[in-house]
Amino acid sequence: MTTLPSLAAAPWLQAPALRCILAVIAAWGGEVRVAGGAVRNALMGEAVTEVDLATTLSPAQVIAACTAAGLGVHPTGIDHGTVTVVADHHPYEVTTLRHDVETDGRRAVVRFTDDWQADALRRDFTMNALYCDAAGKVYDYADGFADIQRRRVAFVGSPAQRIAEDYLRILRFFRFHARYGAGAPDAAGLEACVEAAPRLDGLSAERIRQEMFKLMAASGAIPTLRLMAGAGILGHLLPYAEDWDVLARLPPDPVLRLAVLARDPLAMKDRWRLSNLEARRLEDIVCLTAPRPGLRPHEQRVILHQMGPQAWSDLVRIGWARSGAAADDPAWQDLLGLPDRWQAPEFPVSGRDLLALGMAPGPGIGEALRRLEDWWMASDFVPGRQELLDRLK
Ligand code: ATP
Ligand code: MG
């Protein structure tokens, strides 16, 4: 058996806010450990961005202990045992140990326990089932450390059974593989995912969107998506185009990648319940004309002014990826950097100015303003307020 490394020296474990919460729970008589992603990332040498805690105290006891200690307490996920505790402005999710008693394939019905092993065995992947205590001692109930070392995402227990408890785990399997895996995915896990793929149709749009956006932000997203396509899984999530080479040239931005991956990007707004901002970006990408190198500098400025910096950057990145030009191509680089070098001044005339000049209120005002702005853009944004007003007269 391999000896597990100690995390005693990890800086995040020594953060005063975390030490405070650990001490408060211990003083109330509870056992408490860091659980899941933080331990996994620390053992992999990856950055730890989020520290979640598991405890033998009930949620009510966590609330009592932390309130008495003057910490901020928010019952964010109280029905599945999670309380968010804020120390020194840092939030930590504290979850009571659980074990699954029954599931309907979407949400597990859980019961609280003080059995660490039971809590580990209800988790999805062996690499997510690790804990470390306040002294940095690591606990591994599912042989997760071995899988961390070979970067293999493997289900805890029987893959088919774990997937049947919650079909979202199919997507989590690929998401964690894209982010942390190396080489081919675990064969038994993959086979069970392929088998259960039709059940993805029953998951809520929100859960699919959340996992898929995380997947698409991962470094290994494109080979993983390609694998999901080949295995007949991706088709259950969206009608997709197979522009794999273009996708591989895009930065790891889920909206950009979705714009190229989805055969009908505009349909994704409803299909995955995208935010207005995400939907707006997709709409601009689909509907606006992409800037290309070779445009005159003045034309570039007019286009940038009209579409705004976000659409500009999105369209340049996709145009660049589709062009096949090298990643350090100077002409595309120059185009991408325009919003950093230049910003249009604010158009210095408003409808109120036109009314003050005696124009009648009504649609004519907007019309006249638009014509004036066209002339201002054609004059490369140079004319000032007075010159524009003179022109109106
Ligand atoms: P990330 O860095 O992406 O947040 P994470 O490991 O913290 O990674 P979460 O989705 O935040 O992932 O979940 C936290 C922990 O809860 C996981 O490590 C896993 O142990 C457990 N978990 C979350 N969702 C599931 C699920 N659907 N089935 C089983 N266990 C789960
Ligand atoms: Mg997390």
Tab-separated table of C-alpha atoms and ligand atoms in Angstrom:
chain	number	residue	atom	x	y	z
A	1	MET	CA	0.000	0.000	0.000
A	2	THR	CA	1.277	3.456	-0.888
A	3	THR	CA	1.743	5.900	1.935
A	4	LEU	CA	-0.396	8.961	1.522
A	5	PRO	CA	1.382	12.318	1.452
A	6	SER	CA	0.671	14.825	4.220
A	7	LEU	CA	-0.928	18.149	3.330
A	8	ALA	CA	0.248	19.778	6.583
A	9	ALA	CA	2.319	22.365	4.712
A	10	ALA	CA	-0.408	23.380	2.213
A	11	PRO	CA	-0.921	27.147	2.512
A	12	TRP	CA	-4.712	26.962	1.994
A	13	LEU	CA	-4.965	24.561	4.967
A	14	GLN	CA	-3.220	27.146	7.150
A	15	ALA	CA	-5.472	30.060	6.134
A	16	PRO	CA	-6.620	31.748	9.391
A	17	ALA	CA	-10.295	31.774	8.319
A	18	LEU	CA	-10.252	28.021	7.726
A	19	ARG	CA	-8.330	27.332	10.977
A	20	CYS	CA	-10.997	29.293	12.811
A	21	ILE	CA	-13.889	27.227	11.399
A	22	LEU	CA	-12.033	23.960	12.007
A	23	ALA	CA	-11.423	24.981	15.634
A	24	VAL	CA	-15.022	26.112	16.200
A	25	ILE	CA	-16.473	22.804	14.961
A	26	ALA	CA	-13.944	20.747	16.930
A	27	ALA	CA	-14.711	22.726	20.114
A	28	TRP	CA	-18.429	21.893	19.644
A	29	GLY	CA	-17.458	18.218	19.697
A	30	GLY	CA	-17.561	17.531	15.952
A	31	GLU	CA	-15.072	15.871	13.678
A	32	VAL	CA	-14.332	17.988	10.630
A	33	ARG	CA	-12.231	17.454	7.510
A	34	VAL	CA	-11.590	19.117	4.179
A	35	ALA	CA	-13.375	17.020	1.529
A	36	GLY	CA	-13.417	16.506	-2.226
A	37	GLY	CA	-11.942	18.913	-4.761
A	38	ALA	CA	-9.442	20.732	-2.523
A	39	VAL	CA	-7.764	17.501	-1.414
A	40	ARG	CA	-7.825	16.140	-4.972
A	41	ASN	CA	-6.247	19.277	-6.413
A	42	ALA	CA	-3.643	19.559	-3.669
A	43	LEU	CA	-2.538	15.945	-4.225
A	44	MET	CA	-2.409	16.563	-7.986
A	45	GLY	CA	-0.355	19.716	-7.628
A	46	GLU	CA	-3.217	21.764	-9.057
A	47	ALA	CA	-4.373	25.099	-7.641
A	48	VAL	CA	-6.895	24.884	-4.788
A	49	THR	CA	-9.590	27.475	-5.399
A	50	GLU	CA	-12.424	26.251	-3.208
A	51	VAL	CA	-12.258	24.455	0.136
A	52	ASP	CA	-15.312	22.419	1.168
A	53	LEU	CA	-15.657	20.848	4.607
A	54	ALA	CA	-17.377	17.691	5.826
A	55	THR	CA	-18.383	17.179	9.441
A	56	THR	CA	-20.082	14.779	11.817
A	57	LEU	CA	-22.074	17.672	13.332
A	58	SER	CA	-25.660	18.009	12.117
A	59	PRO	CA	-26.504	21.152	10.114
A	60	ALA	CA	-28.316	22.533	13.183
A	61	GLN	CA	-25.199	21.989	15.296
A	62	VAL	CA	-22.992	23.649	12.647
A	63	ILE	CA	-25.320	26.640	12.666
A	64	ALA	CA	-25.328	26.791	16.480
A	65	ALA	CA	-21.558	26.441	16.827
A	66	CYS	CA	-20.673	28.955	14.139
A	67	THR	CA	-23.308	31.484	15.196
A	68	ALA	CA	-22.059	31.310	18.797
A	69	ALA	CA	-18.534	31.971	17.510
A	70	GLY	CA	-19.723	35.090	15.684
A	71	LEU	CA	-19.208	33.663	12.190
A	72	GLY	CA	-21.537	34.370	9.275
A	73	VAL	CA	-23.908	31.450	8.687
A	74	HIS	CA	-26.085	30.901	5.599
A	75	PRO	CA	-28.191	27.722	5.204
A	76	THR	CA	-27.484	27.588	1.448
A	77	GLY	CA	-28.224	23.905	0.871
A	78	ILE	CA	-29.780	22.950	4.139
A	79	ASP	CA	-31.973	20.153	2.723
A	80	HIS	CA	-28.894	18.223	1.634
A	81	GLY	CA	-26.979	19.197	4.754
A	82	THR	CA	-24.901	22.155	3.569
A	83	VAL	CA	-24.340	25.354	5.505
A	84	THR	CA	-22.128	28.142	4.169
A	85	VAL	CA	-19.953	29.579	6.924
A	86	VAL	CA	-18.195	32.883	6.368
A	87	ALA	CA	-15.047	33.681	8.325
A	88	ASP	CA	-13.010	36.763	7.558
A	89	HIS	CA	-15.110	37.313	4.362
A	90	HIS	CA	-14.153	33.829	3.072
A	91	PRO	CA	-17.094	31.451	2.498
A	92	TYR	CA	-16.721	27.734	3.232
A	93	GLU	CA	-19.376	25.120	2.546
A	94	VAL	CA	-19.771	22.817	5.522
A	95	THR	CA	-21.720	19.640	4.784
A	96	THR	CA	-22.837	16.997	7.258
A	97	LEU	CA	-21.653	13.461	6.434
A	98	ARG	CA	-24.279	11.669	4.390
A	99	HIS	CA	-25.016	8.365	2.899
A	100	ASP	CA	-27.440	7.712	0.092
A	101	VAL	CA	-30.441	5.609	0.955
A	102	GLU	CA	-32.397	5.744	-2.280
A	103	THR	CA	-32.287	7.557	-5.577
A	104	ASP	CA	-34.583	8.239	-8.502
A	105	GLY	CA	-31.821	8.782	-11.048
A	106	ARG	CA	-31.852	12.535	-10.646
A	107	ARG	CA	-31.465	13.377	-6.983
A	108	ALA	CA	-30.260	11.164	-4.181
A	109	VAL	CA	-32.302	10.884	-1.007
A	110	VAL	CA	-29.730	11.153	1.771
A	111	ARG	CA	-29.458	10.455	5.442
A	112	PHE	CA	-26.944	12.011	7.824
A	113	THR	CA	-24.322	9.772	9.370
A	114	ASP	CA	-21.089	9.951	11.351
A	115	ASP	CA	-19.440	7.314	9.176
A	116	TRP	CA	-16.673	8.804	7.036
A	117	GLN	CA	-16.450	5.761	4.829
A	118	ALA	CA	-20.180	5.867	4.019
A	119	ASP	CA	-19.809	9.534	3.054
A	120	ALA	CA	-16.850	8.670	0.812
A	121	LEU	CA	-18.677	5.813	-0.893
A	122	ARG	CA	-21.659	7.954	-1.935
A	123	ARG	CA	-19.345	10.326	-3.843
A	124	ASP	CA	-18.992	10.016	-7.593
A	125	PHE	CA	-15.309	9.414	-8.389
A	126	THR	CA	-12.480	7.919	-6.375
A	127	MET	CA	-10.420	11.104	-6.810
A	128	ASN	CA	-13.294	13.111	-5.257
A	129	ALA	CA	-13.646	10.808	-2.244
A	130	LEU	CA	-10.562	11.961	-0.315
A	131	TYR	CA	-10.419	13.968	2.914
A	132	CYS	CA	-7.761	15.651	5.003
A	133	ASP	CA	-7.985	16.686	8.642
A	134	ALA	CA	-6.733	19.846	10.335
A	135	ALA	CA	-3.275	18.305	10.744
A	136	GLY	CA	-3.031	17.586	7.014
A	137	LYS	CA	-3.478	13.814	7.341
A	138	VAL	CA	-5.118	12.387	4.199
A	139	TYR	CA	-7.913	9.767	4.340
A	140	ASP	CA	-8.576	7.620	1.294
A	141	TYR	CA	-11.520	5.187	1.474
A	142	ALA	CA	-11.877	4.423	-2.220
A	143	ASP	CA	-8.302	4.096	-3.458
A	144	GLY	CA	-8.507	7.558	-4.960
A	145	PHE	CA	-4.835	8.402	-4.497
A	146	ALA	CA	-3.781	5.679	-6.944
A	147	ASP	CA	-6.177	7.130	-9.531
A	148	ILE	CA	-4.886	10.630	-8.852
A	149	GLN	CA	-1.361	9.427	-9.545
A	150	ARG	CA	-2.320	7.901	-12.893
A	151	ARG	CA	-4.846	10.677	-13.594
A	152	ARG	CA	-7.680	8.255	-14.113
A	153	VAL	CA	-11.289	9.242	-13.428
A	154	ALA	CA	-12.981	6.144	-12.011
A	155	PHE	CA	-16.393	5.721	-10.389
A	156	VAL	CA	-16.581	4.726	-6.746
A	157	GLY	CA	-18.008	1.203	-6.910
A	158	SER	CA	-20.022	-0.124	-9.852
A	159	PRO	CA	-20.114	2.464	-12.668
A	160	ALA	CA	-23.520	1.340	-13.972
A	161	GLN	CA	-25.070	1.474	-10.525
A	162	ARG	CA	-23.566	4.863	-9.663
A	163	ILE	CA	-24.789	6.279	-12.982
A	164	ALA	CA	-28.293	4.885	-12.452
A	165	GLU	CA	-28.428	6.794	-9.141
A	166	ASP	CA	-27.793	10.102	-10.910
A	167	TYR	CA	-27.462	10.353	-14.683
A	168	LEU	CA	-25.658	13.669	-14.372
A	169	ARG	CA	-22.636	11.578	-13.378
A	170	ILE	CA	-22.231	10.685	-17.068
A	171	LEU	CA	-21.385	14.319	-17.763
A	172	ARG	CA	-19.290	14.622	-14.626
A	173	PHE	CA	-17.238	11.631	-15.776
A	174	PHE	CA	-16.307	13.446	-18.983
A	175	ARG	CA	-15.957	16.802	-17.258
A	176	PHE	CA	-13.413	15.493	-14.754
A	177	HIS	CA	-11.651	13.513	-17.466
A	178	ALA	CA	-11.331	16.683	-19.588
A	179	ARG	CA	-9.943	18.611	-16.624
A	180	TYR	CA	-7.855	16.063	-14.720
A	181	GLY	CA	-7.572	12.918	-16.831
A	182	ALA	CA	-4.663	11.745	-18.953
A	183	GLY	CA	-4.712	9.161	-21.728
A	184	ALA	CA	-7.827	7.184	-22.559
A	185	PRO	CA	-10.725	7.326	-20.077
A	186	ASP	CA	-11.341	4.416	-17.747
A	187	ALA	CA	-12.823	1.663	-19.937
A	188	ALA	CA	-15.441	0.411	-17.469
A	189	GLY	CA	-16.631	3.954	-16.749
A	190	LEU	CA	-16.824	4.822	-20.433
A	191	GLU	CA	-18.779	1.690	-21.264
A	192	ALA	CA	-21.337	2.386	-18.549
A	193	CYS	CA	-21.703	5.986	-19.747
A	194	VAL	CA	-22.324	4.869	-23.332
A	195	GLU	CA	-24.892	2.364	-22.132
A	196	ALA	CA	-26.814	4.942	-20.079
A	197	ALA	CA	-26.487	7.861	-22.527
A	198	PRO	CA	-30.192	7.867	-23.607
A	199	ARG	CA	-31.081	8.740	-20.000
A	200	LEU	CA	-29.372	12.115	-20.442
A	201	ASP	CA	-32.555	13.221	-22.206
A	202	GLY	CA	-34.323	13.296	-18.825
A	203	LEU	CA	-31.897	15.685	-17.062
A	204	SER	CA	-32.839	19.304	-16.467
A	205	ALA	CA	-31.442	21.962	-18.784
A	206	GLU	CA	-29.816	23.772	-15.845
A	207	ARG	CA	-27.819	20.755	-14.663
A	208	ILE	CA	-26.701	19.916	-18.207
A	209	ARG	CA	-25.682	23.492	-18.893
A	210	GLN	CA	-23.694	23.748	-15.666
A	211	GLU	CA	-21.664	20.574	-16.241
A	212	MET	CA	-21.200	21.197	-19.967
A	213	PHE	CA	-19.965	24.756	-19.432
A	214	LYS	CA	-17.418	23.480	-16.919
A	215	LEU	CA	-16.434	20.734	-19.352
A	216	MET	CA	-16.055	23.203	-22.201
A	217	ALA	CA	-13.838	25.452	-20.086
A	218	ALA	CA	-11.398	22.601	-19.405
A	219	SER	CA	-8.013	22.252	-21.061
A	220	GLY	CA	-8.796	18.801	-22.440
A	221	ALA	CA	-12.311	19.708	-23.594
A	222	ILE	CA	-11.959	19.206	-27.343
A	223	PRO	CA	-10.568	15.647	-27.408
A	224	THR	CA	-13.137	14.767	-24.734
A	225	LEU	CA	-16.057	16.255	-26.709
A	226	ARG	CA	-14.826	14.395	-29.756
A	227	LEU	CA	-14.766	11.190	-27.787
A	228	MET	CA	-18.308	11.855	-26.540
A	229	ALA	CA	-19.399	12.447	-30.127
A	230	GLY	CA	-17.810	9.206	-31.328
A	231	ALA	CA	-19.421	7.282	-28.477
A	232	GLY	CA	-22.932	8.546	-29.337
A	233	ILE	CA	-23.212	10.629	-26.159
A	234	LEU	CA	-22.878	14.195	-27.426
A	235	GLY	CA	-25.899	13.810	-29.705
A	236	HIS	CA	-28.109	13.462	-26.614
A	237	LEU	CA	-27.007	16.921	-25.482
A	238	LEU	CA	-27.137	19.009	-28.650
A	239	PRO	CA	-27.095	18.750	-32.447
A	240	TYR	CA	-23.421	19.447	-33.128
A	241	ALA	CA	-21.110	20.316	-36.010
A	242	GLU	CA	-17.822	18.457	-36.328
A	243	ASP	CA	-15.456	21.402	-36.694
A	244	TRP	CA	-12.891	19.806	-34.380
A	245	ASP	CA	-9.878	21.610	-35.862
A	246	VAL	CA	-11.578	24.977	-35.509
A	247	LEU	CA	-12.590	24.139	-31.925
A	248	ALA	CA	-9.027	23.160	-31.099
A	249	ARG	CA	-7.823	26.620	-32.136
A	250	LEU	CA	-10.264	28.505	-29.864
A	251	PRO	CA	-9.403	29.666	-26.339
A	252	PRO	CA	-11.133	27.746	-23.486
A	253	ASP	CA	-14.227	29.954	-23.367
A	254	PRO	CA	-17.470	27.910	-23.177
A	255	VAL	CA	-19.556	30.444	-25.128
A	256	LEU	CA	-17.043	30.641	-27.983
A	257	ARG	CA	-16.708	26.881	-28.096
A	258	LEU	CA	-20.482	26.422	-28.011
A	259	ALA	CA	-20.861	28.878	-30.903
A	260	VAL	CA	-18.735	26.578	-33.067
A	261	LEU	CA	-19.856	23.249	-31.611
A	262	ALA	CA	-23.633	23.774	-31.804
A	263	ARG	CA	-25.169	23.284	-35.216
A	264	ASP	CA	-27.795	25.893	-34.264
A	265	PRO	CA	-26.232	28.152	-31.617
A	266	LEU	CA	-29.379	30.288	-31.294
A	267	ALA	CA	-31.435	27.258	-30.268
A	268	MET	CA	-29.112	26.702	-27.288
A	269	LYS	CA	-30.606	29.617	-25.379
A	270	ASP	CA	-33.778	27.653	-24.674
A	271	ARG	CA	-32.250	24.221	-24.841
A	272	TRP	CA	-29.690	24.937	-22.084
A	273	ARG	CA	-31.436	27.965	-20.497
A	274	LEU	CA	-28.499	30.264	-21.161
A	275	SER	CA	-28.231	33.625	-19.426
A	276	ASN	CA	-29.214	36.710	-21.422
A	277	LEU	CA	-25.577	37.687	-21.645
A	278	GLU	CA	-24.523	34.292	-23.023
A	279	ALA	CA	-27.430	34.234	-25.468
A	280	ARG	CA	-26.599	37.752	-26.604
A	281	ARG	CA	-22.984	36.774	-27.330
A	282	LEU	CA	-24.151	33.797	-29.414
A	283	GLU	CA	-26.620	35.979	-31.262
A	284	ASP	CA	-23.914	38.513	-32.133
A	285	ILE	CA	-21.539	35.762	-33.225
A	286	VAL	CA	-24.172	34.269	-35.527
A	287	CYS	CA	-25.737	37.463	-36.874
A	288	LEU	CA	-22.906	39.989	-37.231
A	289	THR	CA	-20.259	40.064	-39.943
A	290	ALA	CA	-16.847	39.013	-38.661
A	291	PRO	CA	-14.020	41.543	-38.948
A	292	ARG	CA	-11.132	40.293	-41.065
A	293	PRO	CA	-7.533	41.386	-41.501
A	294	GLY	CA	-7.273	43.557	-44.581
A	295	LEU	CA	-10.037	45.924	-43.530
A	296	ARG	CA	-8.900	49.548	-43.567
A	297	PRO	CA	-8.160	50.896	-40.079
A	298	HIS	CA	-11.054	53.317	-40.374
A	299	GLU	CA	-13.448	50.514	-41.339
A	300	GLN	CA	-12.229	48.504	-38.371
A	301	ARG	CA	-13.012	51.389	-36.025
A	302	VAL	CA	-16.533	51.815	-37.418
A	303	ILE	CA	-17.258	48.094	-37.064
A	304	LEU	CA	-15.831	47.954	-33.543
A	305	HIS	CA	-17.875	50.982	-32.529
A	306	GLN	CA	-21.044	49.397	-33.860
A	307	MET	CA	-20.654	45.895	-32.408
A	308	GLY	CA	-18.814	46.674	-29.176
A	309	PRO	CA	-15.637	45.071	-27.763
A	310	GLN	CA	-17.164	41.728	-26.667
A	311	ALA	CA	-18.665	40.870	-30.062
A	312	TRP	CA	-15.506	42.130	-31.739
A	313	SER	CA	-13.274	39.844	-29.699
A	314	ASP	CA	-15.634	36.847	-30.093
A	315	LEU	CA	-15.900	37.268	-33.857
A	316	VAL	CA	-12.181	37.845	-34.352
A	317	ARG	CA	-11.332	34.740	-32.321
A	318	ILE	CA	-13.747	32.572	-34.289
A	319	GLY	CA	-12.725	34.087	-37.624
A	320	TRP	CA	-9.080	33.518	-36.741
A	321	ALA	CA	-9.745	29.887	-35.759
A	322	ARG	CA	-11.723	29.255	-38.954
A	323	SER	CA	-9.064	30.918	-41.132
A	324	GLY	CA	-6.478	28.345	-40.110
A	325	ALA	CA	-3.904	31.126	-39.585
A	326	ALA	CA	-1.165	30.451	-37.041
A	327	ALA	CA	-1.739	31.190	-33.349
A	328	ASP	CA	0.818	34.021	-33.522
A	329	ASP	CA	-0.353	35.474	-36.839
A	330	PRO	CA	0.430	39.213	-36.580
A	331	ALA	CA	-2.511	40.438	-38.682
A	332	TRP	CA	-5.117	38.588	-36.570
A	333	GLN	CA	-3.293	39.519	-33.387
A	334	ASP	CA	-3.430	43.146	-34.432
A	335	LEU	CA	-7.161	42.873	-35.128
A	336	LEU	CA	-7.848	41.208	-31.780
A	337	GLY	CA	-5.963	43.941	-29.929
A	338	LEU	CA	-7.863	46.871	-31.466
A	339	PRO	CA	-10.270	47.398	-28.513
A	340	ASP	CA	-7.231	47.734	-26.216
A	341	ARG	CA	-5.683	50.404	-28.439
A	342	TRP	CA	-8.747	52.369	-29.446
A	343	GLN	CA	-12.159	53.214	-28.096
A	344	ALA	CA	-14.665	55.482	-29.801
A	345	PRO	CA	-15.350	58.745	-28.007
A	346	GLU	CA	-18.926	59.077	-26.845
A	347	PHE	CA	-21.265	60.467	-29.524
A	348	PRO	CA	-21.571	64.052	-28.291
A	349	VAL	CA	-25.119	64.852	-29.459
A	350	SER	CA	-28.446	63.609	-28.075
A	351	GLY	CA	-32.113	63.901	-28.959
A	352	ARG	CA	-32.429	66.713	-26.445
A	353	ASP	CA	-30.044	68.838	-28.549
A	354	LEU	CA	-32.244	68.336	-31.577
A	355	LEU	CA	-35.363	69.394	-29.642
A	356	ALA	CA	-33.485	72.471	-28.410
A	357	LEU	CA	-32.765	73.339	-32.042
A	358	GLY	CA	-36.510	73.384	-32.668
A	359	MET	CA	-37.066	69.963	-34.232
A	360	ALA	CA	-40.535	68.515	-33.648
A	361	PRO	CA	-40.662	65.536	-31.241
A	362	GLY	CA	-41.310	62.192	-32.959
A	363	PRO	CA	-39.574	59.473	-34.968
A	364	GLY	CA	-37.840	62.127	-37.074
A	365	ILE	CA	-35.501	62.838	-34.150
A	366	GLY	CA	-34.100	59.300	-34.074
A	367	GLU	CA	-33.796	59.319	-37.832
A	368	ALA	CA	-31.829	62.578	-37.837
A	369	LEU	CA	-29.610	61.408	-34.975
A	370	ARG	CA	-28.758	58.206	-36.824
A	371	ARG	CA	-27.840	60.139	-39.988
A	372	LEU	CA	-25.669	62.466	-37.954
A	373	GLU	CA	-23.924	59.560	-36.231
A	374	ASP	CA	-23.310	57.914	-39.629
A	375	TRP	CA	-21.611	61.082	-40.809
A	376	TRP	CA	-19.628	61.270	-37.539
A	377	MET	CA	-18.408	57.667	-38.013
A	378	ALA	CA	-17.620	58.282	-41.685
A	379	SER	CA	-15.537	61.250	-40.487
A	380	ASP	CA	-13.598	58.798	-38.281
A	381	PHE	CA	-15.204	60.034	-35.008
A	382	VAL	CA	-13.342	63.347	-35.303
A	383	PRO	CA	-16.094	66.046	-35.410
A	384	GLY	CA	-16.922	67.489	-32.005
A	385	ARG	CA	-20.228	68.589	-30.571
A	386	GLN	CA	-20.257	72.093	-32.084
A	387	GLU	CA	-19.359	70.878	-35.553
A	388	LEU	CA	-22.149	68.296	-35.387
A	389	LEU	CA	-24.720	70.839	-34.211
A	390	ASP	CA	-23.658	73.272	-36.946
A	391	ARG	CA	-24.160	70.551	-39.486
A	392	LEU	CA	-27.733	70.043	-38.272
A	393	LYS	CA	-28.562	73.656	-38.934
B	1	ATP	P1	-14.865	21.815	-8.869
B	1	ATP	O1	-13.481	22.271	-8.663
B	1	ATP	O2	-15.229	21.705	-10.287
B	1	ATP	O3	-15.902	22.533	-8.038
B	1	ATP	P2	-15.482	19.650	-7.107
B	1	ATP	O4	-14.826	18.334	-6.855
B	1	ATP	O5	-15.556	20.601	-5.972
B	1	ATP	O6	-14.807	20.296	-8.366
B	1	ATP	P3	-18.328	19.797	-7.177
B	1	ATP	O7	-19.237	19.606	-8.335
B	1	ATP	O8	-18.226	21.140	-6.560
B	1	ATP	O9	-16.909	19.297	-7.654
B	1	ATP	O10	-18.737	18.737	-6.069
B	1	ATP	C1	-18.116	18.665	-4.783
B	1	ATP	C2	-17.979	17.228	-4.324
B	1	ATP	O11	-19.277	16.664	-4.099
B	1	ATP	C3	-17.324	16.345	-5.390
B	1	ATP	O12	-15.919	16.317	-5.216
B	1	ATP	C4	-17.989	15.006	-5.163
B	1	ATP	O13	-17.312	14.303	-4.142
B	1	ATP	C5	-19.369	15.339	-4.644
B	1	ATP	N1	-20.392	15.352	-5.702
B	1	ATP	C6	-20.871	16.437	-6.353
B	1	ATP	N2	-21.820	16.117	-7.237
B	1	ATP	C7	-21.971	14.785	-7.155
B	1	ATP	C8	-22.830	13.834	-7.796
B	1	ATP	N3	-23.702	14.193	-8.752
B	1	ATP	N4	-22.721	12.539	-7.427
B	1	ATP	C9	-21.862	12.179	-6.456
B	1	ATP	N5	-21.018	13.001	-5.825
B	1	ATP	C10	-21.068	14.288	-6.139
B	2	MG	MG	-16.716	22.409	-5.959
